[in-house]
CSV table of C-alpha atoms in Angstrom, one decimal:
chain,number,residue,atom,x,y,z
E,45,MET,CA,37.9,53.1,-5.5
E,46,MET,CA,39.7,50.7,-7.7
E,47,THR,CA,40.3,47.3,-6.1
E,48,PRO,CA,43.2,45.1,-7.2
E,49,PHE,CA,41.0,42.4,-8.6
E,50,SER,CA,38.8,44.8,-10.6
E,51,SER,CA,41.6,45.5,-13.0
E,52,PRO,CA,41.0,43.6,-16.3
E,53,VAL,CA,43.4,40.9,-17.2
E,54,PRO,CA,45.6,42.2,-20.1
E,55,SER,CA,45.3,40.5,-23.4
E,56,THR,CA,49.0,40.3,-23.9
E,57,LYS,CA,50.8,37.1,-23.4
E,58,ILE,CA,52.5,37.0,-20.0
E,59,SER,CA,55.3,34.7,-19.0
E,60,PHE,CA,54.8,32.9,-15.7
E,61,PRO,CA,58.4,33.0,-14.4
E,62,ALA,CA,57.4,36.2,-12.6
E,63,LEU,CA,55.1,34.1,-10.4
E,64,VAL,CA,56.6,30.6,-10.7
E,65,HIS,CA,60.1,29.5,-9.9
E,66,PRO,CA,61.7,26.1,-10.8
E,67,ASN,CA,62.3,25.7,-7.0
E,68,LEU,CA,58.8,26.5,-5.8
E,69,ASN,CA,59.8,25.7,-2.2
E,70,GLN,CA,62.4,28.4,-2.2
E,71,LYS,CA,61.6,31.1,0.3
E,72,LEU,CA,61.2,34.5,-1.3
E,73,LEU,CA,63.3,37.1,0.4
E,74,PRO,CA,61.8,40.7,0.4
E,75,ASN,CA,64.7,42.0,-1.7
E,76,SER,CA,65.3,39.0,-3.9
E,77,SER,CA,65.1,39.3,-7.7
E,78,LEU,CA,62.1,36.9,-7.8
E,79,ALA,CA,60.3,39.0,-5.2
E,80,ARG,CA,60.9,42.1,-7.2
E,81,ARG,CA,59.6,40.4,-10.4
E,82,LYS,CA,56.6,39.2,-8.5
E,83,ARG,CA,55.9,42.8,-7.3
E,84,ASP,CA,56.4,44.2,-10.8
E,85,PHE,CA,53.9,41.6,-12.2
E,86,TYR,CA,51.2,42.5,-9.8
E,87,ILE,CA,51.6,46.2,-10.2
E,88,THR,CA,52.2,46.5,-14.0
E,89,LYS,CA,50.2,43.6,-15.3
E,90,LEU,CA,47.4,43.2,-12.8
E,91,GLY,CA,47.0,46.9,-11.9
E,92,TRP,CA,47.7,46.7,-8.2
E,93,TYR,CA,48.7,49.7,-6.3
E,94,ALA,CA,52.2,49.5,-4.8
E,95,ALA,CA,50.9,50.3,-1.3
E,96,VAL,CA,48.4,47.5,-1.5
E,97,PHE,CA,51.0,45.0,-2.7
E,98,ASP,CA,53.3,45.9,0.2
E,99,ASN,CA,50.4,45.6,2.6
E,100,VAL,CA,49.9,41.9,1.9
E,101,ASP,CA,51.4,39.3,4.2
E,102,TRP,CA,53.2,37.4,1.5
E,103,THR,CA,55.3,35.5,4.0
E,104,ALA,CA,52.2,33.7,5.4
E,105,ARG,CA,50.8,32.9,1.9
E,106,ASP,CA,54.2,31.6,0.6
E,107,LYS,CA,54.6,29.4,3.6
E,108,VAL,CA,51.3,27.7,3.0
E,109,LEU,CA,52.0,27.2,-0.7
E,110,SER,CA,55.4,25.8,0.0
E,111,ARG,CA,53.7,22.8,1.6
E,112,LYS,CA,51.3,22.3,-1.3
E,113,PRO,CA,51.7,20.1,-4.4
E,114,ASP,CA,53.1,21.8,-7.5
E,115,MET,CA,49.8,21.6,-9.4
E,116,PHE,CA,47.9,23.3,-6.5
E,117,ARG,CA,50.5,26.1,-6.4
E,118,MET,CA,50.1,26.5,-10.1
E,119,TRP,CA,46.3,26.6,-9.7
E,120,VAL,CA,46.7,29.4,-7.1
E,121,TYR,CA,49.0,31.4,-9.3
E,122,LYS,CA,46.6,31.1,-12.3
E,123,GLN,CA,43.7,32.1,-10.1
E,124,SER,CA,45.6,35.1,-8.9
E,125,SER,CA,46.6,36.3,-12.4
E,126,GLY,CA,43.3,35.4,-14.1
E,127,PHE,CA,44.9,33.0,-16.5
E,128,ILE,CA,42.5,30.1,-15.9
E,129,SER,CA,40.5,28.0,-18.3
E,130,SER,CA,37.4,30.0,-17.8
E,131,GLY,CA,34.8,30.3,-20.5
E,132,LYS,CA,35.9,33.8,-21.5
E,133,ASN,CA,39.6,32.8,-21.8
E,134,MET,CA,38.8,29.6,-23.7
E,135,ARG,CA,36.8,31.5,-26.2
E,136,ARG,CA,39.5,34.1,-26.6
E,137,TRP,CA,42.3,31.5,-26.8
E,138,PHE,CA,40.8,28.6,-28.7
E,139,GLY,CA,37.4,29.9,-30.0
E,140,SER,CA,35.5,27.6,-27.7
E,141,GLU,CA,31.7,27.6,-28.1
E,142,HIS,CA,31.1,26.6,-24.5
E,143,SER,CA,31.9,30.0,-22.8
E,144,GLN,CA,28.9,30.1,-20.5
E,145,CYS,CA,29.0,29.3,-16.9
E,146,PRO,CA,27.9,25.7,-16.5
E,147,ASN,CA,25.7,26.5,-13.5
E,148,CYS,CA,24.0,29.9,-14.0
E,149,GLY,CA,24.5,30.2,-17.8
E,150,LYS,CA,26.3,33.6,-17.7
E,151,GLU,CA,28.2,34.4,-20.9
E,152,ASP,CA,32.0,34.6,-20.7
E,153,ASP,CA,32.4,33.5,-17.1
E,154,ASP,CA,35.8,34.6,-15.7
E,155,ALA,CA,37.9,34.2,-12.6
E,156,GLN,CA,35.8,36.8,-10.7
E,157,HIS,CA,32.6,35.1,-11.5
E,158,LEU,CA,33.8,31.9,-9.8
E,159,MET,CA,33.1,33.2,-6.3
E,160,HIS,CA,29.9,35.2,-7.2
E,161,CYS,CA,27.9,32.6,-9.2
E,162,PRO,CA,24.2,32.9,-8.1
E,163,ASP,CA,23.5,29.2,-8.8
E,164,PRO,CA,21.7,27.7,-5.8
E,165,GLY,CA,23.9,24.6,-5.8
E,166,ARG,CA,27.1,26.7,-5.8
E,167,TYR,CA,25.7,29.0,-3.1
E,168,ALA,CA,24.7,26.0,-0.9
E,169,LEU,CA,28.3,24.6,-1.2
E,170,PHE,CA,29.7,28.1,-0.3
E,171,ARG,CA,27.5,28.4,2.8
E,172,GLU,CA,28.5,24.9,3.8
E,173,GLU,CA,32.2,25.7,3.5
E,174,VAL,CA,31.8,29.0,5.4
E,175,GLN,CA,30.0,27.2,8.1
E,176,LYS,CA,33.0,24.9,8.5
E,177,LEU,CA,35.2,28.0,8.8
E,178,THR,CA,32.9,29.5,11.4
E,179,VAL,CA,32.9,26.2,13.4
E,180,TRP,CA,36.7,26.2,13.3
E,181,LEU,CA,36.9,29.8,14.5
E,182,GLU,CA,34.6,28.9,17.4
E,183,ILE,CA,36.5,25.8,18.3
E,184,GLU,CA,39.8,27.8,18.2
E,185,MET,CA,38.2,30.6,20.4
E,186,ASN,CA,41.1,30.2,22.9
E,187,HIS,CA,43.6,30.6,20.1
E,188,ILE,CA,42.0,33.5,18.2
E,189,ASP,CA,40.8,37.0,19.1
E,190,PRO,CA,37.0,36.7,19.3
E,191,ILE,CA,36.5,40.0,17.6
E,192,LEU,CA,38.7,38.9,14.7
E,193,ALA,CA,36.8,35.6,14.5
E,194,LYS,CA,33.5,37.5,14.2
E,195,ILE,CA,34.8,39.9,11.6
E,196,ILE,CA,36.4,37.2,9.4
E,197,SER,CA,33.3,35.0,9.5
E,198,ARG,CA,30.9,37.9,8.6
E,199,TYR,CA,33.3,39.2,5.9
E,200,VAL,CA,33.6,35.8,4.2
E,201,MET,CA,29.8,35.3,4.3
E,202,THR,CA,29.1,38.5,2.4
E,203,ARG,CA,30.6,37.1,-0.8
E,204,GLY,CA,31.9,40.6,-1.5
E,205,SER,CA,28.5,42.3,-1.4
E,206,SER,CA,29.4,44.3,1.7
E,207,ARG,CA,32.5,46.1,2.7
E,208,LEU,CA,34.4,45.7,5.9
E,209,ALA,CA,34.0,49.4,6.4
E,210,ASP,CA,30.2,48.8,6.6
E,211,PHE,CA,30.6,46.9,9.9
E,212,HIS,CA,29.8,49.6,12.3
E,213,ASP,CA,30.3,47.5,15.5
E,214,VAL,CA,34.1,47.1,14.9
E,215,PRO,CA,36.2,48.6,17.7
E,216,PRO,CA,38.6,51.4,16.8
E,217,GLU,CA,41.7,49.3,17.4
E,218,TYR,CA,40.7,47.1,14.4
E,219,TYR,CA,40.1,50.0,12.0
E,220,LYS,CA,43.5,49.6,10.5
E,221,PHE,CA,43.0,45.9,9.8
E,222,VAL,CA,39.5,46.6,8.3
E,223,TYR,CA,40.7,49.4,6.1
E,224,LYS,CA,43.8,47.6,4.7
E,225,GLN,CA,42.0,44.3,4.1
E,226,GLN,CA,39.2,46.2,2.3
E,227,LEU,CA,41.9,47.5,-0.1
E,228,ILE,CA,43.1,44.0,-0.9
E,229,GLY,CA,39.6,42.9,-1.7
E,230,TRP,CA,37.3,40.0,-0.9
E,231,ASP,CA,38.2,37.8,-3.9
E,232,ASN,CA,41.9,38.1,-3.0
E,233,PHE,CA,41.1,37.3,0.6
E,234,LEU,CA,39.7,33.9,-0.6
E,235,LEU,CA,43.1,33.4,-2.3
E,236,GLY,CA,44.9,33.7,1.0
E,237,LEU,CA,46.0,37.3,0.5
E,238,ILE,CA,45.6,38.8,4.0
E,239,THR,CA,46.8,42.1,5.3
E,240,SER,CA,49.9,42.2,7.4
E,241,SER,CA,47.9,44.2,10.0
E,242,LEU,CA,46.2,40.9,11.0
E,243,ARG,CA,49.4,39.4,12.3
E,244,PRO,CA,50.1,41.8,15.2
E,245,LEU,CA,46.4,41.7,16.4
E,246,GLN,CA,46.5,37.9,16.6
E,247,HIS,CA,50.0,37.8,18.1
E,248,CYS,CA,48.9,40.1,20.9
E,249,HIS,CA,46.0,37.8,21.7
E,250,LEU,CA,48.2,34.7,21.7
E,251,LEU,CA,50.6,36.3,24.1
E,252,GLY,CA,47.8,36.7,26.6
E,253,SER,CA,46.3,33.3,26.2
E,254,PRO,CA,47.4,29.9,27.4
E,255,SER,CA,47.7,28.6,23.8
E,256,LEU,CA,51.0,27.2,22.6
E,257,LEU,CA,50.0,28.0,19.0
E,258,THR,CA,52.2,30.5,17.2
E,259,VAL,CA,50.9,33.2,15.0
E,260,ASP,CA,52.5,31.7,12.0
E,261,ASP,CA,50.8,28.4,12.5
E,262,TRP,CA,47.4,30.1,13.1
E,263,LEU,CA,47.8,32.1,9.9
E,264,THR,CA,48.7,28.9,8.0
E,265,GLN,CA,45.5,27.3,9.1
E,266,LEU,CA,43.4,30.3,8.2
E,267,ILE,CA,44.8,30.6,4.7
E,268,ASN,CA,44.3,26.9,4.2
E,269,LYS,CA,40.6,27.3,5.1
E,270,LEU,CA,40.2,30.2,2.7
E,271,LEU,CA,41.9,28.5,-0.2
E,272,HIS,CA,39.8,25.4,0.5
E,273,ILE,CA,36.6,27.5,0.0
E,274,ARG,CA,37.7,28.8,-3.4
E,275,HIS,CA,39.0,25.4,-4.6
E,276,GLY,CA,35.7,23.8,-3.7
E,277,GLN,CA,33.9,26.3,-6.0
E,278,TRP,CA,36.4,25.5,-8.8
E,279,ILE,CA,35.9,21.7,-8.4
E,280,TYR,CA,32.1,22.1,-8.4
E,281,ARG,CA,32.2,24.3,-11.5
E,282,ASN,CA,34.5,21.9,-13.4
E,283,ILE,CA,32.4,18.8,-12.6
E,284,SER,CA,29.3,20.6,-13.7
E,285,LYS,CA,30.9,21.4,-17.0
E,286,HIS,CA,33.0,18.4,-17.8
E,287,HIS,CA,31.1,15.4,-16.3
E,288,ALA,CA,30.9,12.6,-18.7
E,289,THR,CA,27.1,12.3,-18.6
E,290,LEU,CA,25.8,15.2,-16.5
E,291,GLY,CA,28.2,18.0,-17.5
E,292,SER,CA,26.9,21.0,-19.4
E,293,ILE,CA,29.1,20.3,-22.4
E,294,ARG,CA,27.8,16.7,-22.6
E,295,LYS,CA,24.2,18.0,-22.3
E,296,THR,CA,24.8,20.5,-25.1
E,297,GLU,CA,26.2,17.8,-27.3
E,298,ARG,CA,23.3,15.5,-26.5
E,299,ARG,CA,20.8,18.2,-27.5
E,300,ALA,CA,22.6,18.6,-30.8
E,301,MET,CA,22.7,14.9,-31.3
E,302,LEU,CA,18.9,14.6,-30.8
E,303,LEU,CA,18.3,17.4,-33.3
E,304,GLU,CA,20.5,15.6,-35.8
E,305,ILE,CA,18.6,12.3,-35.2
E,306,ASP,CA,15.3,14.1,-35.8
E,307,CYS,CA,16.6,15.5,-39.0
E,308,LEU,CA,17.9,12.2,-40.3
E,309,ALA,CA,14.7,10.5,-39.3
E,310,GLN,CA,12.9,12.6,-42.0
E,311,LEU,CA,15.0,11.1,-44.8
E,312,SER,CA,13.2,9.5,-47.7
E,313,PRO,CA,13.9,5.8,-48.3
E,314,GLU,CA,14.9,6.8,-51.9
E,315,ASP,CA,17.9,8.7,-50.4
E,316,VAL,CA,19.3,5.6,-48.9
E,317,PRO,CA,20.7,2.5,-50.8
E,318,GLU,CA,18.6,-0.6,-50.7
E,319,ASP,CA,21.0,-2.5,-48.5
E,320,SER,CA,20.9,0.3,-45.9
E,321,LYS,CA,17.2,0.9,-45.7
E,322,PHE,CA,17.0,-1.0,-42.5
E,323,LEU,CA,18.6,1.9,-40.7
E,324,LEU,CA,15.4,3.9,-41.2
E,325,GLU,CA,13.3,1.1,-39.7
E,326,ILE,CA,14.7,1.6,-36.2
E,327,ASP,CA,12.5,2.6,-33.2
E,328,PHE,CA,13.3,6.3,-33.0
E,329,SER,CA,11.6,6.7,-29.6
E,330,ALA,CA,13.9,4.1,-28.2
E,331,LEU,CA,16.9,5.7,-30.0
E,332,ARG,CA,16.3,9.0,-28.3
E,333,TYR,CA,16.9,7.4,-24.9
E,334,ALA,CA,19.6,5.1,-26.1
E,335,ASP,CA,23.3,5.2,-25.1
E,336,SER,CA,25.4,8.0,-26.7
E,337,ASN,CA,27.6,5.4,-28.4
E,338,MET,CA,24.5,3.8,-30.0
E,339,GLN,CA,23.3,7.3,-31.1
E,340,ASN,CA,26.6,8.2,-32.6
E,341,TYR,CA,26.9,4.8,-34.4
E,342,TRP,CA,23.4,5.3,-36.0
E,343,VAL,CA,24.0,8.9,-37.0
E,344,HIS,CA,27.4,8.0,-38.6
E,345,ALA,CA,25.9,4.9,-40.3
E,346,VAL,CA,23.1,6.9,-41.8
E,347,LYS,CA,25.4,9.6,-43.0
E,348,ALA,CA,27.7,7.1,-44.6
E,349,ALA,CA,24.7,5.4,-46.3
E,350,VAL,CA,23.5,8.7,-47.7
E,351,VAL,CA,26.9,9.5,-49.0
E,352,ALA,CA,27.3,6.1,-50.5
E,353,GLY,CA,23.9,6.3,-52.1
E,354,SER,CA,24.6,9.8,-53.6
E,355,ARG,CA,27.9,8.5,-55.0
E,356,ARG,CA,26.3,5.4,-56.5
E,357,THR,CA,23.6,7.6,-58.1
E,358,PHE,CA,26.3,10.0,-59.5
E,359,LEU,CA,28.3,7.1,-61.0
E,360,GLN,CA,25.2,5.6,-62.6
E,361,ARG,CA,24.2,8.9,-64.1
E,362,ARG,CA,27.7,9.5,-65.4
E,363,ARG,CA,27.8,6.0,-66.9
E,364,GLN,CA,24.5,6.6,-68.6
E,365,ARG,CA,25.6,9.9,-70.1
E,366,PHE,CA,28.7,8.2,-71.4
E,367,VAL,CA,26.6,5.4,-73.0
E,368,ASN,CA,24.2,8.0,-74.5
E,369,SER,CA,27.1,10.0,-75.9
E,370,LYS,CA,28.5,6.9,-77.5
E,371,ARG,CA,25.3,6.0,-79.2
E,372,GLY,CA,24.6,9.5,-80.5
E,373,GLN,CA,28.1,10.5,-81.5
E,374,PRO,CA,28.6,11.6,-85.3
E,375,SER,CA,30.4,9.2,-87.7
E,376,SER,CA,34.1,9.7,-88.3
E,377,ILE,CA,33.4,9.8,-92.1
E,378,SER,CA,31.9,13.0,-93.2
E,379,PRO,CA,28.7,12.7,-95.3
E,380,PRO,CA,29.1,13.0,-99.1
E,381,ILE,CA,29.3,16.5,-100.5
E,382,PRO,CA,27.3,17.1,-103.7
E,383,TYR,CA,29.5,17.2,-106.7
E,384,GLY,CA,30.0,20.7,-108.3
E,385,SER,CA,30.1,22.5,-105.0
E,386,ASN,CA,32.9,24.9,-104.3
E,387,ASP,CA,34.6,22.5,-101.9
E,388,ALA,CA,34.2,19.1,-103.6
E,389,ARG,CA,37.2,17.7,-101.8
E,390,PRO,CA,36.0,15.9,-98.6
E,391,ALA,CA,37.7,16.7,-95.3
E,392,ALA,CA,40.4,14.2,-94.5
E,393,PRO,CA,39.9,12.2,-91.4
E,394,THR,CA,42.1,13.0,-88.5
E,395,VAL,CA,44.6,10.2,-87.9
E,396,LEU,CA,45.6,9.9,-84.3
E,397,GLY,CA,48.9,8.3,-83.3
E,398,LYS,CA,51.7,8.7,-80.9
E,399,HIS,CA,54.3,9.6,-83.5
E,400,ASN,CA,52.0,10.9,-86.2
E,401,HIS,CA,52.5,14.7,-86.5
E,402,HIS,CA,51.8,15.1,-90.2
E,403,SER,CA,49.6,17.9,-91.3
E,404,SER,CA,46.5,17.4,-93.4
E,405,GLY,CA,48.3,18.8,-96.4
E,406,ASP,CA,51.0,16.1,-96.2
E,407,ILE,CA,48.4,13.4,-96.1
E,408,LEU,CA,46.6,14.8,-99.2
E,409,ASP,CA,49.8,15.0,-101.2
E,410,GLY,CA,50.1,11.2,-101.0
E,411,SER,CA,53.7,11.3,-100.1
E,412,ASN,CA,55.2,9.7,-97.0
E,413,LYS,CA,57.9,12.4,-96.9
E,414,ARG,CA,57.4,15.4,-94.8
E,415,ARG,CA,57.5,18.6,-96.7
E,416,LYS,CA,60.4,20.8,-95.8
E,417,PRO,CA,59.4,24.1,-94.3
E,418,ASP,CA,59.5,27.0,-96.7
């Protein structure tokens, strides 16, 4: 069965007004033009079924996002559509060489890989956040249906490896919620997309409990918890990749820098000018563990010295060729021709001048006048 998130993100350029409105706090009415554009976007671009889209409690998710900063809302919209700065998208858009997952090394990581990375550190963070969710559900036991609390906690902990339909101890009155939430998918559940079938179940429980909490407030807290779990994974992933000293990109650049240092360390002293030979007398074992700025400075200094030495050698060789050609050039006066030969007249020397355009015949005639053309 096709799930909404399993549909691949289209390669065509998609404009975001279908998801983002200048007034992000505006409440989306079910029949408003923006709501219709949003529905068309999910169905036509993301491959959702119309029945699945209509089954989502968009009112609860929109209420949560209306209280969030603009950048967080934009992050949620990008996560929902798949247009995030993942390794796969960065390679496709900008030709980035760092398309691997910074934690597990998977090639072309995408939005779906974010919540399924097998890295031990990422999994430990996930378990910690799910444990916080479980504690909150237990504390709110007077405000939540205990069966719902058990189902939600178990479902989140599966990381999408098990279906809700596989939970055989679910009472029949919860089958509708289990079935419809399964159609929405686990990844979308962590984006705050919950089925509208959850609302009446929780509402009935609140009516029979002494709690003063409304169902809207409870759904808002639940969606906040779910978004917090996904956002924590995104922060962990970005820090692992873009950290100034411990990030995966920085480690890759450092390995490349060490390889370049090892290559330049093999240079012959003859390849470097005399006034730059001190660069090759450095302690390379200390340079390997030096600061990145020092390594960059040394590499660029050696490269500049090599280029300067090559240019100096080139200019010296060209000057020497010029001197040699001056010394070995033939005389401007032709050697004497033996008398009696067929061409006893010597060749006239070529006279160079800015305004001298006389032909050799005019010069031999001994006249300063130019011969009229025939």
